[in-house]
Backbone as a ProteinNet text record, in pm:
[ID]
protein_1_A
[PRIMARY]
MKILLAFMESCFIFLIQPVSAAEVNVKITGEIYIPPCKINGDDTEIQISFDKISLYEVDGYKNAKTKTVTVTCNYYQGTPYIRMDGAVLSGAGDNVLKTSGANALTLGIALYQGSDVDTAYPLRIGSGEQGKFGYKITRGLTGLNTTTGLLTFTAVPYKYGSGTLNAGAFGATATMSISYL
[TERTIARY]
107.6	0.7	132	187.9	326	356.1	383.6	446.1	347.7	210	115.4	96.3	86.9	73.2	208.6	287.1	442.5	423.3	393.7	369.8	296.8	152	31.7	93.4	206.9	249.9	347.9	432.2	501.1	454.1	345.5	301.1	186.5	127.5	67.6	151.8	270.9	387.5	436.4	455.5	460.5	365.2	238.1	133	117.7	138.4	143.1	227.3	140.4	239.9	237.6	336.6	352.4	248.2	200.7	79.6	184	145.7	205.8	122.3	140.7	15.7	69.5	-32.6	20.4	1.1	92.1	13.9	-18.1	-141.1	-214	-213.9	-199.5	-253.3	-387.8	-456.5	-609.5	-595.7	-637.4	-613.4	-768.5	-772.4	-882.2	-878.5	-1022.4	-1000.7	-1142.8	-1138.1	-1268.1	-1210	-1326.1	-1353.7	-1439.1	-1376.2	-1482.1	-1492	-1575.5	-1594.2	-1667.6	-1675.1	-1750.3	-1899.8	-2036.7	-2152.5	-2175.8	-2217	-2244.8	-2376	-2436.7	-2562.7	-2671.3	-2807.9	-2876.7	-2907.2	-2989.7	-3000.1	-3131.9	-3225.7	-3306.4	-3428.7	-3433.3	-3531.8	-3437.3	-3496	-3404.9	-3358.8	-3237.4	-3178.7	-3253.1	-3397.1	-3423.9	-3388.1	-3383.4	-3337.3	-3379.9	-3300.6	-3304.7	-3291.1	-3441.2	-3495.3	-3441.9	-3376.3	-3385.7	-3414.8	-3538.3	-3547.1	-3519.6	-3468.7	-3437.4	-3560.3	-3652.4	-3726.7	-3697.3	-3778.6	-3708.9	-3622.9	-3530.8	-3389	-3349.7	-3351.7	-3332.3	-3167.5	-3103.6	-2997.1	-2866.6	-2931.5	-2861	-2889.1	-2937.1	-2935.5	-2878.3	-2777.6	-2704.6	-2537.9	-2472.6	-2417.9	-2339.5	-2438.1	-2327.2	-2405.5	-2554.5	-2529.5	-2735.3	-2740.9	-2909.6	-2968.4	-3113.6	-3156.3	-3158.8	-3067.5	-3031.8	-3131.3	-3078.1	-3240	-3124.9	-3210.9	-3132.5	-3254.7	-3151.3	-3233.2	-3181.1	-3320.8	-3257.3	-3315.2	-3234.8	-3244.4	-3259	-3321.7	-3285.9	-3158.4	-3069.8	-2946.6	-2963.2	-2992.3	-3001.2	-2854	-2776.4	-2676.4	-2679.5	-2608	-2631.8	-2496.8	-2361.9	-2257.5	-2257.7	-2216.9	-2212.7	-2104.1	-2022.2	-1888.2	-1795.2	-1787	-1607.5	-1658.1	-1657	-1624.7	-1716	-1828.5	-1905.2	-1809.6	-1799.8	-1731	-1876.9	-1871.1	-1935	-1885.9	-1977.8	-1871.9	-1956.1	-1933.4	-2045	-1924.9	-1984.3	-1956.9	-1999.5	-1940.6	-2004.8	-1887.2	-1924.3	-1838.8	-1851.3	-1702.8	-1669.1	-1623.8	-1737.9	-1716.9	-1566.1	-1502.3	-1362.3	-1311.6	-1241	-1178	-1247.8	-1384.4	-1421.2	-1363.8	-1425.2	-1389.2	-1440.3	-1376.6	-1444.5	-1537.7	-1647.9	-1755.1	-1860.5	-1823.6	-1934	-1973.4	-2060.7	-2115.6	-2130	-2110.3	-2036.3	-2253.1	-2296	-2472.5	-2474.7	-2548.4	-2539.4	-2654.3	-2638.2	-2721.2	-2660.6	-2700.3	-2664.1	-2532.3	-2526	-2415.7	-2342.9	-2296.4	-2204.1	-2087.9	-2034.3	-1882.3	-1877.2	-1973.3	-1963.1	-2083.8	-2201.5	-2275.2	-2256.9	-2238.9	-2230.9	-2335.4	-2351.4	-2433.3	-2320.5	-2317.8	-2208.6	-2307.4	-2212.2	-2290.7	-2191.1	-2281.2	-2240.9	-2305	-2229.5	-2242.5	-2357.2	-2483.1	-2567.1	-2659.6	-2745.3	-2816.9	-2811	-2720	-2695.3	-2576.2	-2531.9	-2445.8	-2300.6	-2198.3	-2124.8	-1948.4	-1877.6	-1807.5	-1709.2	-1692.7	-1613.7	-1679.2	-1778.3	-1833.8	-1855.1	-1743.4	-1820.5	-1833.8	-1951.3	-1955.7	-1894	-1806.5	-1681.4	-1703.4	-1664.7	-1712.5	-1533.9	-1597.4	-1474.1	-1432.7	-1320.8	-1312	-1262.5	-1183.4	-1177.6	-1002.9	-1028	-904.8	-826.5	-917.9	-854.1	-853.3	-902.5	-915	-1038.9	-1116.5	-1222.8	-1380.3	-1365.9	-1466.4	-1519.7	-1443.1	-1488.1	-1414.6	-1504.7	-1520.1	-1564.7	-1504.2	-1541.5	-1658.4	-1773.8	-1900.7	-1861.5	-1865	-1816.5	-1949.2	-2078.1	-2182.4	-2268.7	-2396.7	-2534.5	-2585.2	-2510	-2566.6	-2596.3	-2720.9	-2791.3	-2804.2	-2784.4	-2795	-2674.2	-2572.5	-2442.3	-2404.2	-2326.7	-2302.4	-2458.5	-2569.6	-2653.4	-2746.7	-2799.5	-2831.6	-2935.4	-2978.8	-3066.8	-3066.2	-3032	-3008.9	-3078.3	-3010.3	-3061.5	-2975.1	-2927.3	-2848.8	-2875.3	-2806.3	-2885.8	-2772.1	-2803.2	-2705.9	-2766.7	-2672.7	-2750.2	-2666	-2759.2	-2734.3	-2789.7	-2664.7	-2701.1	-2623.7	-2728.8	-2642.9	-2530.9	-2436.6	-2298.8	-2256.4	-2213.6	-2124.9	-1999.1	-1916.2	-1807	-1751.4	-1654	-1624.2	-1673.9	-1610.6	-1710	-1774.5	-1817.5	-1887.1	-2038.8	-2159.8	-2293.2	-2345.9	-2467.3	-2527.7	-2640.5	-2677.8	-2767.9	-2906.5	-3038.6	-3159.1	-3116.4	-3176.5	-3207.6	-3187.9	-3271.1	-3258.3	-3099.7	-3113.9	-2957.9	-3009.3	-2888	-2947	-2793	-2820.3	-2662.8	-2690.4	-2603	-2645.6	-2535.2	-2500.1	-2427.1	-2457.3	-2379.8	-2422.6	-2330.1	-2441.5	-2397.8	-2400.1	-2294	-2274.7	-2234.6	-2273.6	-2204	-2131.4	-2049.8	-1994.6	-1946.3	-1970.9	-1845.8	-1705.2	-1603.8	-1464.3	-1418.2
-127.8	-2.8	124.2	103	257	227.3	141.9	169.3	219.1	173.1	255.9	376.6	398.7	593.2	653.9	579.4	662.6	689.5	549.4	546.3	666.3	702.1	771.7	937	930.7	1063.1	1127.5	1038.4	1077.9	1085.9	1020.2	1055.1	1192.4	1220.5	1358	1460	1463.8	1579.5	1595.1	1480.8	1486.8	1538.7	1539.8	1535.3	1705.7	1744.3	1928.3	1944.6	2070.4	2193.7	2269.1	2338.1	2507.2	2596.5	2682.9	2767.3	2890.7	2961.7	3086.8	3172.9	3335.7	3386.5	3549.2	3608.3	3736.1	3855.4	3961.2	4050.3	4181.4	4209	4355.1	4395.1	4592.8	4687.9	4721	4752.6	4835.3	4971.3	5005.2	5187.1	5245.2	5298.9	5340.8	5486.8	5540.6	5705.2	5755.1	5878.5	5922.1	6081.4	6162.6	6254.8	6334.9	6394.6	6452	6581.8	6641.6	6789.1	6869.7	7000.9	7100.3	7109.6	7054.9	7083.4	7232	7272.2	7453.6	7449.7	7581.5	7574.9	7580.1	7602.3	7604.4	7782.4	7826.2	7954.5	7960.8	8062.6	8112.9	8003.5	7961.2	7815	7709.7	7634.1	7546.5	7568.1	7687	7735	7798.7	7849.7	7927.9	8036.1	8086.1	8195.7	8304	8410.4	8536.4	8643.6	8709	8838.1	8918.9	9083.5	9200.7	9277.7	9402.7	9410.4	9568	9656.6	9813.9	9883.3	9817.5	9903.3	10006.9	10122	10260.4	10340.8	10347.7	10428	10558.7	10698.2	10819.4	10747.1	10782.7	10809.6	10900.9	10966.5	11093.1	11021	10971.2	10879.1	10749.4	10762.2	10603.7	10679.4	10668	10708.7	10614	10532.6	10401.4	10379.4	10492.7	10502.1	10495.2	10592.3	10614.5	10470.1	10416	10317.1	10188.7	10164.9	10049.8	9997.3	9817.7	9772	9645.6	9616.6	9512	9423.7	9279.1	9183.8	9070.6	9003.7	8918.4	8753.1	8675.3	8558.8	8457.6	8307.2	8237.6	8178.9	8127.1	8014.4	7883.3	7794.9	7674.1	7580	7525.4	7475.6	7335.5	7255.1	7120.5	7117.3	7198	7204.8	7352.5	7403.8	7543.3	7559.8	7514	7485.2	7595.2	7705.1	7789.9	7889.3	7957.2	8104.8	8063.3	8171.2	8155.2	8247.2	8183.5	8196.9	8237.2	8340.2	8356.6	8367.1	8312.3	8277.4	8349.3	8454.6	8482.6	8495.4	8416.3	8353.8	8455.1	8563.4	8673.7	8693.2	8750.1	8904.3	9006.1	9045.7	9146.3	9309.5	9384	9515.3	9527.5	9579.5	9609.8	9722.8	9723.6	9863.8	9930.5	9874.5	9854.1	9817.8	9818.9	9697.7	9550.4	9487.3	9376.8	9322.8	9409.8	9381.7	9427.1	9481.3	9505.5	9407	9376.5	9290.8	9361.7	9323.5	9338.8	9338.2	9433.1	9457.9	9417.3	9317.6	9352.1	9472.3	9500	9596.4	9730.1	9819.6	9960.9	9999.4	9964.2	10009.3	9949.3	9834.8	9703.5	9750.4	9804.6	9921.3	10011.1	10033.7	10180.4	10134	10052	10023.2	9877.5	9894.5	9756.9	9740.4	9679.5	9627.6	9615.4	9705.4	9695.2	9641.1	9518.4	9467.6	9450.1	9462.3	9507.5	9383.4	9342.7	9306.7	9398.4	9290.4	9411.2	9484.8	9557.9	9605.4	9767.2	9812.3	9949.4	9967.6	10074.3	10068.6	10134.3	10037.2	10074.1	10015	10077.5	10066.8	9983.5	9972.8	9911	9711.9	9710.3	9586.5	9520.5	9500.3	9511.7	9333	9317.8	9174	9147.2	9090.6	9066.8	8963.6	8936.1	8846.3	8771.5	8669.6	8556.5	8454	8369.3	8256.5	8272.5	8394	8435.4	8384.9	8426.7	8398.5	8284	8138.6	8040.5	7955.3	8063.5	8003.2	7922.4	7887.2	7802	7868.9	7901.1	7931.7	8076.9	8164.4	8320	8367.3	8448.9	8572.9	8573	8596	8581.1	8646	8617.8	8685.8	8775.9	8902.3	8989.3	9066.4	9093.1	9160.8	9104.2	9105.3	9058.8	8922.8	8861.9	8710.4	8690	8695.4	8622.4	8507.4	8432.7	8277.3	8214.6	8279.5	8262	8141.6	8026.2	7868.1	7817.2	7846.2	7752.9	7709.9	7580.6	7563.9	7665.3	7746.7	7851.2	7992.3	8059.2	8189.6	8274.8	8421.1	8511.3	8617.7	8577	8688.2	8802.2	8917.4	9047.1	9133.1	9173.3	9191.4	9306.5	9408	9510.4	9514.3	9554.5	9577.8	9725.4	9781	9953.8	9977.7	10013.3	10001	10122.6	10115.2	10160.4	10210.3	10352.1	10414.6	10398.1	10328.8	10382.1	10470.9	10525.6	10601.5	10727.5	10867.6	10976	10947	10861.7	10875.7	10891.2	10923.3	10928.5	10772.9	10777.9	10629.4	10669.9	10578.7	10556.4	10536.8	10548.1	10476.7	10361.4	10245.1	10139.8	10013.9	9921.9	9802.9	9703.1	9659	9615.5	9480.8	9411.3	9259.4	9228.7	9170	9108.8	8931.5	8883.4	8742.3	8723.4	8660.4	8551.9	8478	8406	8226.2	8264.9	8239.4	8291.6	8151.4	8106.8	7978.1	8006.9	7968.4	7980.7	7854.3	7866.4	7729	7781.1	7694.2	7736.1	7639	7697.1	7618.6	7639.2
22	6.4	-9.3	98.7	56.1	-39.3	-87.9	-267.5	-365.8	-351.7	-405.3	-401.2	-252.6	-207.5	-291	-264.6	-298	-474	-532.9	-677.3	-722.8	-647.3	-713.5	-672.2	-560.6	-563.6	-673	-658.6	-800.5	-908.9	-951.1	-1090.3	-1100.3	-922.6	-927.8	-929.7	-897.9	-882.7	-1060.9	-1145.4	-1269.4	-1371.7	-1309.6	-1366.3	-1379.5	-1274.7	-1236.1	-1326.1	-1386.2	-1480.1	-1439.1	-1451.1	-1394.2	-1467.9	-1358.2	-1412.6	-1405.8	-1546.4	-1530.6	-1510.2	-1483.7	-1494	-1529.2	-1621.4	-1652.4	-1554	-1537.8	-1449.3	-1516.5	-1497.2	-1542	-1443.7	-1493.9	-1387.9	-1430	-1254.9	-1297.4	-1251.8	-1357	-1343.4	-1305	-1158.3	-1160.3	-1142.9	-1221.1	-1198.9	-1174.3	-1150.5	-1139.5	-1063.7	-1066.2	-1010.8	-906.9	-814	-714.6	-749.9	-745.3	-801.7	-658.3	-679.9	-603.7	-641.5	-660.7	-737	-719.7	-832.1	-835.5	-795	-712.2	-670.7	-788.7	-729.3	-799.9	-762	-942.1	-915.5	-973.7	-916.8	-991.6	-961.7	-873.3	-873.4	-904.8	-1042	-1095.9	-1209.2	-1152.5	-1298	-1380.5	-1341.8	-1448.5	-1494.5	-1626.8	-1670.1	-1627.9	-1582.7	-1516.8	-1636.9	-1595.3	-1731	-1660.7	-1735.8	-1662.1	-1832.4	-1801.9	-1923.2	-1887.3	-1969.1	-1912.4	-2015.4	-2057	-2166.3	-2229.5	-2233.2	-2339.4	-2244	-2243	-2204.8	-2324.3	-2255.5	-2312.8	-2322.4	-2494.5	-2511.4	-2435	-2372.8	-2304	-2151.8	-2097.6	-1962.7	-1972.6	-2038.2	-2028.6	-1976.1	-1822.2	-1787.2	-1671.3	-1687.8	-1590.1	-1479	-1411.7	-1276.9	-1272.8	-1354.2	-1420.1	-1488	-1458.3	-1499.8	-1476.8	-1352.2	-1278.8	-1274.3	-1279.5	-1230.2	-1149.7	-1036.6	-905.2	-931.5	-893.1	-911.6	-797.1	-761	-609.3	-686.5	-682.6	-702.5	-601.7	-616.6	-493.4	-530.4	-408.1	-457	-341.3	-438.1	-321.9	-346.8	-251.6	-230.8	-182.8	-216.8	-143.6	-68	-115	-67	-12.2	71.8	127.2	226.5	254.9	305.8	238.2	286.8	270.5	209.5	126.5	49	-80.4	-102.7	-200.4	-321.8	-437.5	-576.7	-670.2	-746.6	-867.4	-1017.3	-1059.8	-1203.6	-1288	-1400	-1462.3	-1674.1	-1719.4	-1852.8	-1954.8	-2018.6	-2138.1	-2195.7	-2275.4	-2408.6	-2286.9	-2257.8	-2175.9	-2302.7	-2263.2	-2329.3	-2396.6	-2493.5	-2516.4	-2465.3	-2398.8	-2355.1	-2201.9	-2145.4	-2053.1	-1903.6	-1796.4	-1696.6	-1705.1	-1653.9	-1654.3	-1597	-1575	-1510.6	-1651.6	-1719.4	-1836.7	-1926.1	-1964.5	-2073	-2201.2	-2272.7	-2421.4	-2466.2	-2533.5	-2592.9	-2727.9	-2786.3	-2944.8	-2969.1	-3133.5	-3125.6	-3202.6	-3236	-3301.6	-3203.3	-3089.6	-3034.3	-2981.9	-3029.5	-2966.1	-2968.4	-3028.3	-2966	-2855.9	-2815.7	-2710.2	-2564.3	-2610.3	-2503.4	-2434.9	-2311.7	-2232.1	-2110.4	-2042.5	-1902.3	-1796.2	-1723	-1631.1	-1513	-1428.8	-1339.1	-1172.6	-1064.4	-951.3	-818.1	-758.7	-618.3	-572.9	-531.6	-416	-487.9	-429.1	-459	-520.6	-544.2	-601.1	-711.3	-751.9	-837.9	-743	-713.2	-632.6	-668.2	-738.6	-802.2	-730.7	-612.8	-480.4	-501.2	-576.7	-586.9	-716.5	-827	-937.1	-926.5	-1048.6	-1055.9	-1152.5	-1136.6	-1228.3	-1336.7	-1480.8	-1576.8	-1581.4	-1581.1	-1606.5	-1516.8	-1576.8	-1463.9	-1294.5	-1325.9	-1191	-1147.5	-986.5	-942.8	-932.1	-938.6	-941.2	-1093.2	-1166.2	-1319.3	-1323.1	-1212.1	-1296	-1222.7	-1091.4	-1013.7	-1004.7	-1056.6	-1062.7	-952.2	-902.9	-837.9	-693.8	-580.3	-454.9	-403.5	-385.9	-366.7	-227.2	-235.4	-107.8	-43.3	-155.3	-146	-174.1	-130.5	-203.2	-162.4	-120.5	-78.6	82.4	83.2	225.1	227.3	358.9	394.1	371.9	384.3	381.6	456.8	408.1	450	448.4	429.6	470.6	306.6	344.3	176.8	137.7	151.7	63.6	106.1	3.4	21.5	-53.6	-86.5	-179	-237.9	-394.6	-445.2	-468.4	-437.5	-482.8	-610.6	-709.4	-795	-874.8	-934.4	-1020.4	-1148.8	-1244.5	-1354.9	-1430.8	-1504.9	-1538.2	-1653	-1786.5	-1935.5	-1869.4	-1964.3	-1942.7	-2113	-2098.8	-2248.1	-2242.6	-2350.9	-2266.2	-2393.9	-2391.4	-2446.2	-2437.9	-2567.9	-2531.5	-2687.1	-2801.1	-2898.6	-2859.2	-2929.6	-2914.8	-2965.6	-2886.5	-2898	-3039.1	-3080.7	-3191	-3083.4	-3119.4	-3119.5	-3157	-3089.6	-3128.2	-3023.3	-3048.2	-2962.1	-2916.4	-2789.9	-2753.4	-2652.5	-2687.7	-2542.8	-2525.4	-2412.3	-2367.5	-2281.5	-2265.6	-2246.7	-2157.2	-2053.9	-1962.9	-1883	-1855.4	-1790.7	-1638.3	-1540.5	-1383.1	-1313.9	-1246.3	-1151.2	-1008.8	-917.1	-790.8	-732.2	-652.4	-634.1	-455.6	-381	-235.9	-234.6	-192.5	-194.4	-88.6
[MASK]
+++++++++++++++++++++++++++++++++++++++++++++++++++++++++++++++++++++++++++++++++++++++++++++++++++++++++++++++++++++++++++++++++++++++++++++++++++++++++++++++++++++++++++++++++++++

């Protein structure tokens, strides 16, 4: 019996084939991001109408319109940033949107944080200090570091340069996003 067991063991050892294994890397990727806040309910378009304005009253102060919108954030820790994406009126400040229409080279819409025209609190256009999230909100946001708040901003027609304006319709468009960092 011992001889039979020894014979079976030696056969078993010879029957075993070496196993070769290939090594494969596993690459796992993803991105954790800061979700932007919802603006004006469920990201509903914000409308600002200036109606009819005398071309002699476009001075960057008169005919200002203030708008307050709701801001709802799932992530609300840290500092709030606002990003405005749109075309800037060439030669004007970085808070002046370019308009379309008869006065596209001289008429813009200046934007300000808060409920009035205050040059200390421009609502600047562009990707901002960090190149992605815009600029710090320093005025006009209530409900700081809470789920729901209100953002107040002001828009005012702005004439660049000393040229005269022509009568005609105008419009401007920008995209707004708010995130906490």
